[in-house]
Amino acid sequence: MKYGFVKVGAAVPAVKVADVKYNIEEMEKLIAVAASEGVELLCFPELSLTGYTCQDLFKEQLLLNKAEEGLLMLLDFTRQLDIICVVGLPVQAGGLLLNCAAVIQSGSLLGVIPKTYLPNYNEFYEKRWFASSQDLNPTELYLAGTPVTLSAEPKVFQTSGGVKFGVEICEDVWAPIPPSNNLTMAGAEIILNLSASDELVGKHAYLRSLVAQQSARTMSGYVYASSGFGESTQDVVYGGNAMIFENGQLLVEGDRFSFQPQLQTAQIDVERLRTDRHCNSTFINAQRHAHAQVIHAKTTEIHPFELTRDIDPHPFIPADAQMADTCEEILNIQVAGLAKRLLHTNCQHVVVGISGGLDSTLALLVCVRTFDKLGLDRKGIVGVTMPGFGTSDRTHDNATSLMQLLGISQMEISIADAVNQHFKDIGHDASKHDATYENSQARERTQILMDLANKLEALVVGTGDLSELALGWATYNGDHMSMYGVNAGIPKTLIQYVVRYMAELPAFAAEHDTLIDIVDTPISPELTPADEQGNIKQKTEDLVGPYELHDFFLYYMLRFGFRPAKIFVMAQRAFGKAYDKETLKKWLTTFCRRFFSQQFKRSCLPDGPKVGSISLSPRGDWRMPSDACSSLWLKECEEL
């Protein structure tokens, strides 16, 4: 394991029913490939040594003996390999025959797990041949020359890297209380399921959903390997399902009904699973009385690490298929939050500073939808443009156009004279474009909005977003402050999608062109003078870095607590050739430095609705001392 990633595999070998020698040879081929690719845990289908559909041949001693010999062959084959393989075979224990999974590594048999729940279907009556682990008294025996104890006691295996995994077999996951429930409560982070699930119309969709839900419910990685083409016989067909999930998310899936052997591999992020678990009090409470025997695997060699799993460069952005529903849900959350505040305060007016940028546009659209839903006159929304030294023609025109089209009350108040007077009062040289120059403008605008709100008995609706809060890209007691911040839970990269979604709605057809131009406008605070043509000169992403990078860093640092080194590796994989290593290192260092130094601004945030899995509210998800030291994080950034 490196950076918390464990490479696992689901193998579907070629098989001939009751031909153990052939089956072993085919399994060895896949083990060799998996080992060469750095797979650490490999799962084969149920009864993979003999084939699952042997039926009454399971009563034949020759087949049972050959299965044990086949296990010896696999132990010998893996003697020089670190990979842990889980294979299926029938095992005799006294007067019982058990459907078992054997866990092997480096020529050693680490443990044997008997199946608990046996199917009783018309097409396959497993109880005819096998007993359940529930029928088993602890039994000591020699299997493939190794002393083992077979029992119903749950067993959790631990790799030398500290990763814990458990095993269940096919029907077990279909049970009302699957064995994996107890295994994960007892610490297993990955479940391997050896299966032989036949195909029926509609069954695969249910199975896929079942395994996904079990993975999500137990906050685990789940590796599912089921019998394939060669197993099909008489009245049943096997499609060769190979699936790997992580906390309900499908990482990889094989080709069903393939006539060829398959090896599906993926990297499961165990560190991410651990973060989810220790942040979830329900999971913590549920595992209180869980228990299992822990079996330690052998120490393995450290292989060169390469991150191969896909990493979404834009984790806040939903897939296209979910885009409309997600945007609508975001807007509904924002509208519901603002509506409650207006009703609670018996307020029928709001004041919003409109810059012609993305954030203020979304805040205004939320106000419009809220007023419409409450049956209030849109004229109660007071949009205020406050041109200053850096206001460009493009943003000013878009701001005024949007307000006119939406039919709200509109005001324009230039801040130039007031800020120049302020410079004189405090003795600041107006030609010096420093923090004082910029922040004076932001605070003047906030003062105007606050005083107008007092005059109109209104609320000031804030426009700042989650990304700006993370970076501290806001003037303290300037745009940092409002009476309710509707965008506080939405990152910058997502806001443009929400605005674009609204632009495409029939209700905003008249505003469409203006909204699209706002989406396409470079992001800027516009606090330094525009160029000679009146265009934006000060671009935020030139100063603090690309928001797509900062939102990536923000998501993985806050959602999962990942350290800079891991985020750096993931960013390289996610962004490919878009950014070189030095650029990624530069902006990751910037993010860590600003995130720590700007906590004092987040410690006194106004109220605002939580929208997604990440919030920086000091009253909820993120409580951090304003004087926390960033040296550990910055030192690791330096060493990247």
XYZ file of C-alpha atoms in Angstrom:
640
model
C 0.000 0.000 0.000
C 1.271 3.483 -0.923
C -0.577 6.752 -0.311
C -3.437 4.581 0.997
C -4.031 2.847 -2.346
C -4.325 -0.947 -2.497
C -4.430 -2.642 -5.875
C -7.001 -5.421 -6.013
C -8.197 -7.753 -8.735
C -11.263 -9.771 -9.709
C -10.302 -12.770 -11.831
C -12.630 -14.820 -14.043
C -10.531 -17.698 -15.455
C -11.343 -20.152 -18.170
C -12.801 -23.254 -16.554
C -13.718 -26.815 -17.373
C -16.193 -28.405 -15.001
C -14.476 -31.061 -12.827
C -11.081 -30.641 -14.603
C -8.954 -29.456 -11.695
C -5.632 -29.564 -13.549
C -6.927 -27.378 -16.375
C -8.535 -24.958 -13.934
C -5.328 -24.604 -11.908
C -3.282 -23.868 -15.028
C -5.721 -21.158 -16.081
C -5.738 -19.631 -12.599
C -1.945 -19.596 -12.523
C -1.906 -17.588 -15.746
C -4.083 -14.870 -14.202
C -2.114 -14.905 -10.929
C 1.115 -14.335 -12.873
C -0.372 -11.416 -14.789
C -1.870 -9.910 -11.633
C 1.399 -10.228 -9.708
C 3.314 -8.547 -12.547
C 0.858 -5.644 -12.406
C 1.349 -5.156 -8.674
C -2.013 -6.555 -7.547
C -1.981 -7.154 -3.790
C -5.352 -8.915 -3.336
C -6.809 -11.206 -6.011
C -10.238 -12.820 -5.860
C -11.331 -15.844 -7.914
C -14.882 -17.197 -8.361
C -16.628 -19.661 -6.081
C -15.339 -23.268 -6.195
C -12.887 -22.131 -8.846
C -10.596 -25.155 -8.483
C -13.258 -27.685 -9.422
C -15.907 -25.597 -11.122
C -19.156 -24.668 -9.426
C -21.594 -26.824 -11.400
C -20.148 -30.247 -10.564
C -23.418 -31.159 -8.803
C -23.375 -34.783 -7.537
C -19.718 -35.087 -8.544
C -19.037 -33.238 -5.278
C -19.843 -36.587 -3.638
C -16.912 -38.199 -5.451
C -13.796 -38.603 -3.333
C -11.544 -38.401 -6.387
C -12.729 -34.881 -7.187
C -12.340 -33.796 -3.572
C -8.820 -35.204 -3.375
C -7.847 -33.558 -6.653
C -9.164 -30.242 -5.344
C -6.789 -30.500 -2.396
C -3.936 -31.428 -4.722
C -4.837 -28.432 -6.842
C -4.536 -26.195 -3.787
C -1.061 -27.637 -3.195
C -0.148 -26.766 -6.773
C -1.284 -23.178 -6.263
C 0.655 -22.925 -3.005
C 3.776 -24.091 -4.796
C 3.187 -21.726 -7.719
C 2.829 -18.701 -5.417
C 5.852 -19.535 -3.261
C 7.908 -16.698 -4.736
C 4.992 -14.260 -5.046
C 3.766 -11.710 -2.509
C 0.262 -11.501 -3.975
C -2.584 -12.721 -1.739
C -5.053 -14.920 -3.657
C -8.471 -16.096 -2.538
C -9.629 -19.254 -4.329
C -12.653 -21.525 -3.985
C -12.749 -25.270 -3.337
C -14.774 -27.958 -1.537
C -13.326 -28.969 1.840
C -14.177 -32.039 3.939
C -14.420 -31.450 7.666
C -15.402 -34.594 9.498
C -18.799 -35.599 8.201
C -19.421 -32.273 6.512
C -18.563 -30.986 3.065
C -18.097 -27.227 2.984
C -17.987 -24.702 0.162
C -14.853 -22.767 1.131
C -12.548 -19.933 0.232
C -8.841 -20.471 0.800
C -6.583 -17.463 1.392
C -3.048 -18.130 0.155
C 0.160 -16.128 -0.062
C 3.782 -16.959 -0.810
C 3.219 -20.702 -0.591
C 1.314 -20.486 2.696
C -2.322 -21.165 3.488
C -3.368 -18.225 5.672
C -6.903 -19.361 6.373
C -10.039 -21.089 5.129
C -13.498 -19.506 5.169
C -16.604 -21.728 4.865
C -19.740 -20.394 3.179
C -22.571 -19.431 5.510
C -25.713 -19.099 3.392
C -26.516 -21.795 0.843
C -29.010 -21.188 -1.975
C -32.136 -23.279 -2.361
C -33.165 -22.341 -5.896
C -34.925 -24.511 -8.452
C -31.959 -24.235 -10.805
C -29.343 -25.108 -8.193
C -29.884 -26.753 -4.838
C -26.556 -26.243 -3.042
C -27.761 -27.750 0.224
C -27.855 -31.103 -1.540
C -24.031 -31.237 -1.359
C -22.761 -28.695 1.149
C -23.272 -27.807 4.773
C -23.282 -24.260 6.142
C -20.665 -22.839 8.447
C -23.519 -22.571 10.925
C -23.620 -26.399 11.015
C -19.912 -26.594 11.785
C -18.305 -27.184 15.153
C -14.687 -25.960 15.292
C -12.724 -28.661 13.503
C -8.964 -29.057 13.226
C -7.635 -30.708 10.098
C -4.764 -30.777 7.653
C -5.485 -29.177 4.270
C -2.788 -29.198 1.605
C -0.294 -30.137 4.304
C -1.229 -27.179 6.509
C -2.958 -27.439 9.907
C -6.110 -25.301 9.854
C -9.097 -24.801 12.108
C -12.452 -24.593 10.366
C -15.135 -22.738 12.278
C -17.957 -20.258 11.913
C -15.914 -17.611 13.752
C -15.492 -14.487 11.612
C -11.954 -14.027 10.327
C -10.309 -10.785 9.305
C -6.975 -10.904 7.488
C -4.399 -8.129 7.785
C -1.697 -7.463 5.212
C 1.789 -6.373 6.151
C 0.761 -2.879 5.057
C -1.993 -2.823 7.670
C -4.950 -3.284 5.312
C -7.673 -5.541 6.698
C -9.878 -7.671 4.483
C -12.576 -10.278 4.865
C -14.167 -12.928 2.662
C -17.738 -13.948 1.967
C -19.070 -16.325 -0.659
C -21.798 -15.600 -3.219
C -25.168 -16.077 -1.489
C -23.756 -14.566 1.710
C -24.179 -11.045 0.328
C -27.830 -11.751 -0.562
C -28.670 -12.590 3.060
C -30.595 -10.096 5.233
C -27.514 -9.845 7.454
C -24.471 -10.698 5.312
C -21.243 -11.907 6.973
C -19.559 -8.804 5.554
C -21.590 -6.714 7.992
C -19.770 -8.218 10.944
C -16.462 -8.410 9.105
C -16.452 -4.706 8.303
C -17.685 -3.799 11.778
C -14.717 -5.819 13.086
C -12.313 -3.791 10.967
C -12.263 -5.286 7.473
C -11.777 -2.499 4.935
C -12.066 -4.661 1.818
C -14.441 -7.569 1.203
C -13.710 -10.232 -1.397
C -16.692 -12.202 -2.681
C -16.151 -15.474 -4.526
C -19.352 -16.018 -6.452
C -21.114 -18.204 -8.980
C -24.247 -16.272 -9.798
C -26.174 -17.480 -12.822
C -27.777 -15.096 -15.285
C -31.473 -14.270 -15.436
C -33.223 -11.353 -17.099
C -33.024 -8.381 -14.742
C -30.856 -10.164 -12.185
C -27.612 -8.386 -13.063
C -29.024 -4.917 -12.411
C -30.267 -6.056 -9.014
C -26.936 -7.735 -8.223
C -24.976 -4.641 -9.213
C -27.183 -2.487 -7.001
C -26.943 -4.982 -4.141
C -23.144 -5.077 -4.157
C -22.924 -1.299 -4.546
C -25.232 -0.789 -1.575
C -23.344 -3.295 0.562
C -20.106 -1.523 -0.236
C -21.681 1.835 0.635
C -23.431 0.613 3.788
C -20.252 -0.954 5.165
C -17.981 1.837 3.863
C -15.720 -0.756 2.310
C -14.007 -1.761 -0.858
C -15.799 -4.714 -2.421
C -14.257 -7.122 -4.932
C -16.758 -9.415 -6.646
C -15.649 -12.258 -8.942
C -18.222 -14.657 -10.412
C -18.045 -17.753 -12.621
C -17.824 -17.231 -16.356
C -18.516 -18.833 -19.684
C -16.939 -22.257 -19.077
C -19.189 -22.853 -16.062
C -22.389 -22.746 -18.121
C -24.019 -26.155 -18.342
C -27.448 -27.772 -18.663
C -30.084 -25.251 -17.529
C -27.946 -22.350 -16.306
C -25.653 -19.753 -17.869
C -22.904 -17.784 -16.105
C -21.892 -14.377 -17.384
C -18.582 -13.841 -15.604
C -19.349 -10.803 -13.467
C -16.227 -8.996 -12.242
C -16.866 -5.814 -10.286
C -14.884 -3.660 -7.879
C -16.565 -1.019 -5.729
C -15.345 1.572 -3.246
C -17.902 2.882 -0.770
C -20.679 2.284 -3.294
C -18.817 3.731 -6.277
C -18.087 1.360 -9.153
C -14.370 1.501 -9.977
C -14.253 -1.137 -12.688
C -16.516 -3.754 -14.253
C -15.731 -6.620 -16.613
C -17.421 -7.694 -19.828
C -20.346 -9.992 -19.156
C -20.723 -13.042 -21.368
C -17.126 -12.827 -22.503
C -15.731 -16.083 -23.878
C -12.230 -15.089 -22.737
C -10.638 -15.072 -19.259
C -10.795 -11.711 -17.508
C -8.708 -9.853 -14.973
C -10.199 -6.590 -13.725
C -8.006 -4.501 -11.428
C -8.437 -1.259 -9.541
C -6.780 0.730 -6.790
C -8.979 1.033 -3.710
C -8.264 4.074 -1.560
C -8.255 2.560 1.937
C -7.215 5.865 3.487
C -10.363 7.433 2.078
C -12.485 4.628 3.541
C -10.857 5.086 6.941
C -11.613 8.796 6.886
C -15.261 8.136 6.072
C -15.503 5.626 8.869
C -13.938 7.648 11.654
C -16.058 10.667 10.692
C -19.284 8.628 10.769
C -20.645 8.224 14.300
C -23.254 5.705 13.108
C -20.535 3.388 11.830
C -18.558 3.855 15.043
C -21.567 2.956 17.187
C -22.449 -0.065 15.029
C -19.009 -1.659 15.368
C -18.989 -1.452 19.156
C -19.681 -5.169 19.774
C -18.256 -6.650 16.570
C -15.482 -9.211 16.807
C -13.378 -11.399 14.559
C -10.200 -13.432 14.646
C -7.374 -11.447 13.028
C -4.952 -13.371 10.813
C -1.763 -11.625 9.716
C -0.401 -12.086 6.233
C 3.300 -12.313 5.460
C 5.522 -9.284 5.054
C 5.684 -8.325 1.408
C 8.250 -6.521 -0.675
C 7.590 -2.906 -1.546
C 6.882 -2.611 -5.260
C 7.328 0.616 -7.230
C 4.082 2.561 -6.973
C 2.184 4.010 -9.908
C -1.259 5.516 -9.515
C -3.375 3.948 -12.234
C -6.949 4.533 -11.128
C -8.877 7.372 -12.715
C -9.012 10.535 -10.633
C -11.734 13.054 -11.425
C -10.076 16.457 -11.918
C -13.341 18.174 -11.025
C -14.751 16.307 -8.015
C -17.410 18.938 -7.332
C -18.844 18.747 -10.847
C -21.571 16.129 -11.397
C -21.621 13.883 -14.446
C -23.552 15.189 -17.436
C -26.411 12.778 -16.769
C -26.873 14.191 -13.256
C -26.053 17.817 -14.079
C -29.597 19.176 -14.381
C -30.882 17.367 -11.298
C -27.870 18.417 -9.234
C -28.100 22.072 -10.258
C -31.806 22.092 -9.496
C -31.189 20.565 -6.077
C -28.490 23.127 -5.302
C -30.835 25.966 -6.203
C -33.628 24.470 -4.116
C -31.326 24.299 -1.087
C -30.249 27.909 -1.561
C -33.800 29.114 -2.082
C -35.115 27.216 0.928
C -32.398 28.664 3.164
C -32.974 32.254 2.060
C -36.762 31.878 2.180
C -36.610 30.688 5.789
C -34.470 33.661 6.790
C -36.829 36.113 5.061
C -39.934 34.575 6.650
C -38.339 34.390 10.077
C -37.340 38.063 9.979
C -40.584 39.111 8.278
C -38.436 40.780 5.638
C -39.650 41.506 2.107
C -36.579 43.270 0.758
C -33.023 42.182 0.014
C -29.994 44.129 -1.153
C -27.427 42.489 -3.439
C -24.242 43.944 -4.847
C -24.183 43.129 -8.570
C -20.746 43.129 -10.195
C -21.477 41.308 -13.439
C -19.440 38.335 -12.205
C -20.443 34.731 -11.553
C -20.963 34.858 -7.797
C -23.204 37.905 -7.650
C -25.146 36.604 -10.653
C -25.952 33.335 -8.907
C -26.884 35.163 -5.701
C -29.241 37.400 -7.673
C -30.840 34.449 -9.455
C -31.385 32.728 -6.101
C -33.054 35.876 -4.783
C -35.333 35.991 -7.834
C -36.381 32.360 -7.452
C -36.935 32.855 -3.731
C -39.137 35.909 -4.214
C -41.095 34.147 -6.952
C -41.654 31.127 -4.731
C -42.761 33.286 -1.808
C -45.042 35.326 -4.040
C -43.116 38.523 -3.364
C -42.675 41.377 -5.838
C -39.283 41.243 -7.554
C -39.024 44.965 -6.991
C -38.223 44.052 -3.393
C -34.849 42.869 -4.677
C -32.518 45.850 -4.816
C -29.540 45.235 -7.079
C -26.725 47.719 -6.627
C -23.889 48.271 -9.070
C -20.970 50.143 -7.542
C -18.440 50.961 -10.264
C -14.953 51.710 -9.048
C -11.426 52.068 -10.341
C -11.258 48.599 -11.933
C -14.790 48.122 -13.234
C -14.749 47.023 -16.860
C -17.339 47.925 -19.472
C -18.180 44.268 -19.981
C -19.046 43.476 -16.367
C -20.857 46.795 -15.847
C -23.011 46.307 -18.942
C -23.820 42.714 -18.017
C -24.780 43.736 -14.482
C -27.163 46.482 -15.593
C -28.598 44.375 -18.409
C -29.297 41.427 -16.130
C -31.076 43.552 -13.537
C -33.254 45.184 -16.171
C -34.202 41.855 -17.721
C -35.060 40.331 -14.355
C -37.281 43.245 -13.433
C -35.758 44.030 -10.045
C -35.076 47.421 -8.465
C -31.827 48.849 -9.720
C -29.363 51.339 -8.262
C -25.934 52.548 -9.362
C -23.646 54.184 -6.847
C -20.102 55.036 -7.850
C -17.570 54.465 -5.082
C -14.770 56.522 -6.676
C -15.348 59.822 -4.843
C -15.955 58.141 -1.483
C -12.835 55.995 -1.739
C -10.671 58.923 -2.889
C -11.899 60.902 0.101
C -11.075 57.945 2.302
C -7.549 57.834 0.858
C -7.132 61.493 1.791
C -8.490 60.855 5.281
C -6.012 58.069 5.997
C -3.143 59.598 3.997
C -2.903 56.893 1.342
C -1.338 57.536 -2.063
C -4.007 56.577 -4.625
C -1.312 55.647 -7.138
C -0.103 52.888 -4.849
C -2.199 49.858 -5.813
C -1.606 47.793 -2.684
C -3.905 45.962 -0.243
C -5.124 49.235 1.210
C -6.077 50.450 -2.259
C -8.007 47.269 -3.043
C -9.608 46.611 0.328
C -10.825 50.166 0.747
C -13.013 49.657 -2.310
C -14.419 46.345 -1.038
C -15.224 47.823 2.363
C -16.839 50.910 0.834
C -19.115 48.685 -1.228
C -20.065 46.637 1.839
C -20.806 49.813 3.806
C -23.134 50.993 1.043
C -24.995 47.677 0.983
C -25.318 47.487 4.760
C -26.558 51.056 5.114
C -29.018 50.632 2.241
C -30.323 47.505 3.960
C -30.899 49.506 7.138
C -32.666 52.215 5.195
C -34.899 49.777 3.287
C -35.433 47.320 6.166
C -33.751 44.701 4.013
C -31.193 41.916 4.286
C -27.828 42.039 2.558
C -27.414 38.808 0.604
C -23.773 37.761 0.391
C -22.214 36.514 -2.822
C -18.909 34.916 -1.735
C -18.371 31.239 -2.571
C -16.723 28.216 -0.961
C -13.502 28.481 -2.971
C -12.994 32.111 -1.951
C -13.560 31.163 1.685
C -10.949 28.406 1.452
C -8.363 30.758 -0.032
C -9.378 33.756 2.054
C -9.910 35.607 -1.239
C -12.207 38.156 0.369
C -11.698 41.448 2.154
C -12.186 41.080 5.884
C -15.320 43.024 6.806
C -15.737 43.796 3.133
C -17.229 41.297 0.700
C -16.448 38.794 3.448
C -19.493 40.050 5.358
C -23.255 39.916 4.739
C -26.496 39.091 6.537
C -26.931 35.756 4.731
C -24.454 34.166 2.306
C -26.326 32.003 -0.200
C -23.196 30.835 -2.073
C -21.083 29.853 0.939
C -21.394 26.127 0.242
C -20.707 26.153 -3.514
C -17.190 26.048 -5.032
C -16.246 28.362 -7.863
C -15.951 25.596 -10.469
C -19.527 24.508 -9.800
C -21.090 27.981 -9.819
C -20.520 28.442 -13.538
C -22.428 25.203 -14.215
C -25.355 26.294 -12.054
C -25.550 29.673 -13.806
C -25.286 28.012 -17.215
C -28.058 25.594 -16.213
C -30.331 28.484 -15.309
C -29.491 30.266 -18.553
C -30.889 27.301 -20.472
C -34.205 27.236 -18.597
C -37.215 28.517 -20.549
C -38.045 30.865 -17.666
C -34.779 32.738 -18.309
C -34.824 32.775 -22.104
C -34.676 36.569 -22.202
C -31.630 36.601 -19.916
C -29.871 33.740 -21.745
C -27.271 35.709 -23.711
C -26.324 37.910 -20.789
C -25.951 34.927 -18.451
C -23.779 33.029 -20.931
C -21.517 36.055 -21.376
C -21.160 36.295 -17.591
C -20.155 32.627 -17.462
C -17.513 33.321 -20.121
C -16.121 36.451 -18.413
C -12.678 36.070 -16.767
C -12.901 35.931 -12.966
C -11.690 39.177 -11.398
C -12.214 41.306 -8.270
C -11.769 44.372 -10.527
C -9.990 46.378 -7.855
C -7.200 47.763 -10.040
C -7.780 49.935 -13.121
C -8.919 48.307 -16.379
C -6.767 48.616 -19.483
C -7.066 51.425 -22.003
C -9.853 49.615 -23.824
C -11.879 49.175 -20.633
C -11.150 45.454 -20.395
C -10.372 43.444 -17.260
C -6.731 43.731 -16.349
C -6.669 42.020 -12.935
C -7.456 38.305 -13.275
C -7.892 36.272 -10.090
C -6.464 33.028 -11.445
C -3.261 34.794 -12.474
C -2.831 35.848 -8.864
C -3.927 32.885 -6.711
C -3.940 30.096 -9.274
C -6.507 28.151 -11.290
C -9.713 27.520 -9.396
C -9.972 24.020 -10.840
C -6.751 23.168 -8.991
C -7.753 24.859 -5.756
C -11.139 23.166 -5.761
C -9.374 19.834 -6.318
C -7.035 20.508 -3.380
C -9.940 21.740 -1.256
C -12.044 18.643 -1.888
C -9.421 16.068 -1.029
C -7.911 17.948 1.903
C -11.207 18.679 3.648
C -13.362 15.759 2.568
C -10.801 13.044 3.327
C -7.966 14.757 5.199
C -5.375 13.736 2.617
C -1.834 15.000 3.079
C -0.164 17.186 0.423
C 2.014 14.352 -0.932
C -1.006 12.208 -1.734
C -2.969 15.119 -3.200
C 0.043 15.947 -5.364
C 0.213 12.418 -6.775
C -3.518 12.416 -7.418
C -3.353 15.826 -9.102
C -0.675 14.592 -11.483
C -2.931 11.723 -12.467
C -6.063 13.881 -12.680
C -4.713 16.747 -14.744
C -2.361 14.802 -16.993
C -0.445 17.167 -19.246
C -2.565 20.231 -18.453
C -0.155 21.247 -15.678
C 3.433 20.180 -15.089
C 4.716 19.061 -11.693
C 6.231 22.416 -10.793
C 2.965 24.224 -11.500
C 0.992 21.754 -9.392
C 3.503 22.060 -6.573
C 3.386 25.866 -6.727
C -0.374 26.131 -6.441
C -0.698 23.337 -3.884
C 1.786 25.201 -1.709
C -0.206 28.394 -2.245
C -3.412 26.630 -1.268
C -1.962 25.213 1.953
C -0.403 28.526 2.933
C -3.546 30.566 2.287
C -5.901 27.993 3.785
C -4.146 28.151 7.140
C -3.422 31.869 7.210
C -6.998 32.885 6.321
C -8.931 30.866 8.916
C -9.643 34.033 10.923
C -11.999 35.125 8.146
C -13.912 31.845 8.310
C -14.187 32.002 12.093
C -16.769 34.799 11.847
C -18.716 33.886 8.745
C -22.351 34.913 8.356
C -24.971 32.194 8.080
C -25.383 30.388 4.772
C -26.777 27.049 3.589
C -24.657 23.912 3.493
C -25.010 22.533 -0.021
C -22.562 19.643 -0.477
C -20.306 17.357 1.523
C -17.907 20.204 2.351
C -18.692 23.285 4.379
C -16.384 25.807 6.011
C -18.941 27.072 8.501
C -17.313 27.505 11.949
C -20.625 26.393 13.463
C -20.765 23.071 11.621
C -18.358 21.084 9.507
C -15.084 22.963 9.934
C -13.789 24.111 13.295
C -10.187 25.169 13.146
C -8.123 27.478 15.363
C -7.349 30.727 13.599
C -3.737 30.481 14.750
C -3.065 26.895 13.664
C 0.454 26.372 12.309
C 0.881 25.351 8.676
C 4.543 24.273 8.936
C 3.886 20.515 8.599
C 1.901 20.983 5.418
C 4.245 23.525 3.876
C 7.292 21.418 4.670
C 5.763 18.444 2.879
C 4.967 20.712 -0.082
C 8.598 21.791 -0.214
C 9.724 18.166 -0.325
C 7.463 17.174 -3.236
